[in-house]
Amino acid sequence: MLKVQTGQIVEFYSNSCLVLANGKNFKCKIQGRINLVVGDFVEIEPLMGADNFQALVKKRLARSSILYKSRENKKKPIASNISHIGILVTKSPKTGLDFIDKWIAISINASIKPFIVFNKIDSLEENAFSKEKNIYENIGIKAFEISAKFSTHLNYLEEFLTKKTTIFVGNSGSGKSTLASAITGKEILSRDLSNNQGVHTTSVSTLYSTNDMQLIDSPGVRDVSLDHLEPKKIIRGFAEIFNFSKKCEFPNCNHKNDQGCAVMEALRNGEIEESRYNNFIVLSQKKIK
Ligand SMILES: Nc1nc2c(ncn2[C@@H]2O[C@H](COP(=O)(O)OP(=O)(O)O)[C@@H](O)[C@H]2O)c(=O)[nH]1
Ligand SMILES: [Mg+2]
Ligand SMILES: [Zn+2]
């Protein structure tokens, strides 16, 4: 029982966490000052004499990926060891294209693959997302149209998620918890399944494992910024723009003046989507100031 075990953090609080090791959940305190986040693999030492499963986190193992977000210039880790980011997009609450583009840029810069989940199609007319779907499929980003609430088209998404570790991100109310619950079959509190304190909003990220996949349900984000990315990294988050930029005549081209700019030319030819270009310019300009 006292032997060191390896496990994974399924929930992280400010100075304690829940670790799943050998099929059991351990409530853990953290030894020393280890930086930890949900998804981390850790070595834990069960506590002697503790009634039920309590342990001490001794060490963090190497991460295959780490996802950061920033707000007001503070960089904060969200999750580690994830392979995919599912960006939830809804008409209500309305998800802006800038929100999608920011998350794509964050994902690419963290070497994590982004994809899009258009949710709540049950309350919309057919093809309500066709414009958005086109924009993103044209740049090679996979997109699913589903209803999490009524499990519509969930089978395609489930197949895609198999053997992956995915975090769902999206505005509060976009259906992340409902979707995680529909896929895993676990009861996860959403806005409808309230606890006795009233309406439920997810407050910490939680990792759910099934036989086929791992999912992380995260709290809703109202705004997300790219402040933690170096200016020159932002263009890499816009892969199609980055590709054209290699052909610009001047190495320090700002992609705003026509002269010799391959990005502007591609924009005129319709090879770069206007919304993508505009969001790129706005986001990269903020950094320069
Ligand atoms: N009509 C409809 N409502 C949905 C769907 N998915 C989620 N909702 C509702 O949207 C609200 C927010 O869902 P929740 O999962 O808590 O969103 P979260 O904040 O992203 O975790 C709840 O009232 C859900 O029932 C859907 O596919 N269709
Ligand atoms: Mg939630
Ligand atoms: Zn240019």
XYZ file of C-alpha atoms in Angstrom, residues 33-205:
173
model
C 6.500 23.441 -4.941
C 5.680 21.345 -7.974
C 3.739 23.095 -10.729
C 0.797 20.885 -11.546
C -2.227 20.970 -13.755
C -5.040 18.618 -14.785
C -3.696 15.895 -17.095
C -0.283 15.669 -15.439
C 1.145 12.240 -14.746
C 2.566 12.096 -11.234
C 4.166 9.784 -8.726
C 2.192 9.590 -5.508
C 2.868 8.004 -2.154
C -0.225 6.796 -0.284
C -0.380 8.134 3.300
C 0.098 5.700 6.115
C -2.896 5.280 8.394
C -5.172 7.357 6.225
C -8.744 6.014 6.249
C -9.427 6.162 2.611
C -7.394 7.020 -0.341
C -5.117 9.895 0.532
C -1.665 10.464 -0.804
C 1.174 12.868 -1.364
C 2.276 13.951 -4.824
C 6.043 13.498 -4.921
C 6.978 14.163 -8.499
C 5.613 15.188 -11.876
C 6.511 13.142 -14.936
C 7.445 14.660 -18.318
C 4.610 16.281 -20.289
C 3.844 15.540 -23.929
C 2.050 18.879 -24.269
C 1.061 21.852 -22.173
C -1.764 24.255 -22.928
C -1.624 27.840 -21.650
C -4.080 30.654 -21.800
C -3.588 34.242 -20.801
C -5.708 37.007 -19.404
C -4.482 40.470 -18.616
C -0.944 39.396 -19.428
C -0.951 36.556 -16.912
C -0.018 33.199 -18.374
C -1.861 30.288 -16.834
C -1.542 26.569 -17.576
C -4.900 24.918 -18.302
C -4.109 21.275 -18.996
C -1.303 18.957 -20.034
C -0.774 15.806 -22.074
C -3.649 16.562 -24.417
C -3.580 15.750 -28.115
C -6.660 17.665 -29.308
C -8.696 20.789 -28.576
C -12.394 20.773 -29.415
C -13.674 24.321 -29.885
C -17.414 24.476 -29.210
C -19.285 26.959 -31.371
C -22.920 27.968 -30.929
C -25.345 30.562 -32.234
C -26.646 31.060 -28.704
C -24.570 32.131 -26.885
C -23.011 33.585 -30.011
C -19.463 32.446 -30.680
C -17.452 34.960 -32.707
C -15.057 33.892 -35.439
C -12.323 35.731 -33.528
C -12.864 33.339 -30.608
C -12.352 30.377 -32.960
C -9.269 31.922 -34.562
C -7.680 32.672 -31.212
C -8.123 29.092 -30.018
C -6.760 27.725 -33.290
C -3.676 29.924 -32.873
C -3.231 28.816 -29.265
C -3.580 25.148 -30.234
C -1.131 25.261 -33.117
C 1.452 27.042 -30.996
C 1.112 24.362 -28.319
C 1.417 21.586 -30.965
C -2.106 20.419 -30.154
C -4.585 19.719 -32.949
C -7.693 21.913 -33.041
C -11.103 20.894 -34.366
C -14.522 22.512 -34.238
C -17.814 21.289 -32.811
C -20.843 23.250 -34.000
C -23.387 22.535 -31.283
C -27.142 22.910 -30.693
C -28.169 22.167 -34.287
C -31.499 20.891 -32.910
C -32.641 24.473 -32.438
C -31.430 25.743 -35.826
C -32.450 25.442 -39.440
C -30.514 23.027 -41.590
C -27.001 24.092 -42.642
C -27.037 27.011 -40.231
C -23.265 26.661 -39.862
C -22.397 26.064 -43.514
C -20.527 29.345 -43.943
C -18.357 28.798 -40.876
C -17.868 25.129 -41.697
C -16.572 26.080 -45.128
C -14.076 28.593 -43.805
C -12.475 26.085 -41.474
C -12.646 22.968 -43.592
C -10.898 24.941 -46.339
C -7.905 25.369 -44.073
C -7.890 21.718 -43.074
C -9.666 21.931 -39.739
C -12.129 19.191 -39.016
C -15.643 20.263 -38.083
C -18.634 18.433 -36.648
C -22.251 19.573 -36.478
C -24.045 18.052 -33.514
C -26.638 18.375 -30.849
C -25.094 17.403 -27.523
C -28.473 17.543 -25.849
C -30.163 15.120 -28.252
C -27.032 13.124 -29.188
C -27.430 13.978 -32.874
C -24.445 12.936 -35.055
C -22.458 12.094 -31.948
C -21.209 8.843 -33.478
C -18.933 10.665 -35.969
C -17.452 12.759 -33.227
C -17.003 9.776 -30.921
C -15.187 7.880 -33.606
C -12.876 10.832 -34.148
C -12.163 11.166 -30.413
C -11.168 7.534 -30.006
C -7.686 7.059 -28.550
C -7.263 10.806 -28.106
C -7.082 13.133 -25.136
C -9.272 16.119 -25.850
C -10.119 19.299 -23.995
C -13.366 21.081 -24.810
C -13.210 24.863 -24.806
C -15.957 27.355 -25.534
C -18.101 30.100 -24.108
C -19.935 29.393 -20.923
C -23.255 27.855 -21.985
C -21.989 26.403 -25.278
C -22.622 22.863 -24.022
C -19.201 21.520 -23.005
C -20.486 19.698 -19.934
C -23.559 18.400 -21.760
C -21.309 17.026 -24.507
C -18.786 15.444 -22.118
C -21.682 13.832 -20.323
C -23.328 12.535 -23.524
C -20.079 10.988 -24.732
C -18.820 9.460 -21.509
C -22.221 8.477 -20.165
C -21.155 9.968 -16.835
C -23.318 12.377 -14.951
C -21.624 15.729 -15.277
C -23.280 18.821 -13.874
C -24.405 21.166 -16.613
C -26.570 24.235 -16.337
C -29.665 22.028 -16.296
C -28.488 19.442 -13.815
C -28.201 21.890 -10.999
C -26.962 21.145 -7.529
C -28.885 22.586 -4.579
C -27.082 25.886 -4.930
C -28.930 26.550 -8.156
C -27.631 26.799 -11.684
C -24.389 24.964 -12.164
C -21.376 26.311 -13.984
C -18.240 24.213 -14.195
C -15.567 25.749 -11.972
C -12.549 23.474 -12.425
C -11.333 21.387 -15.331
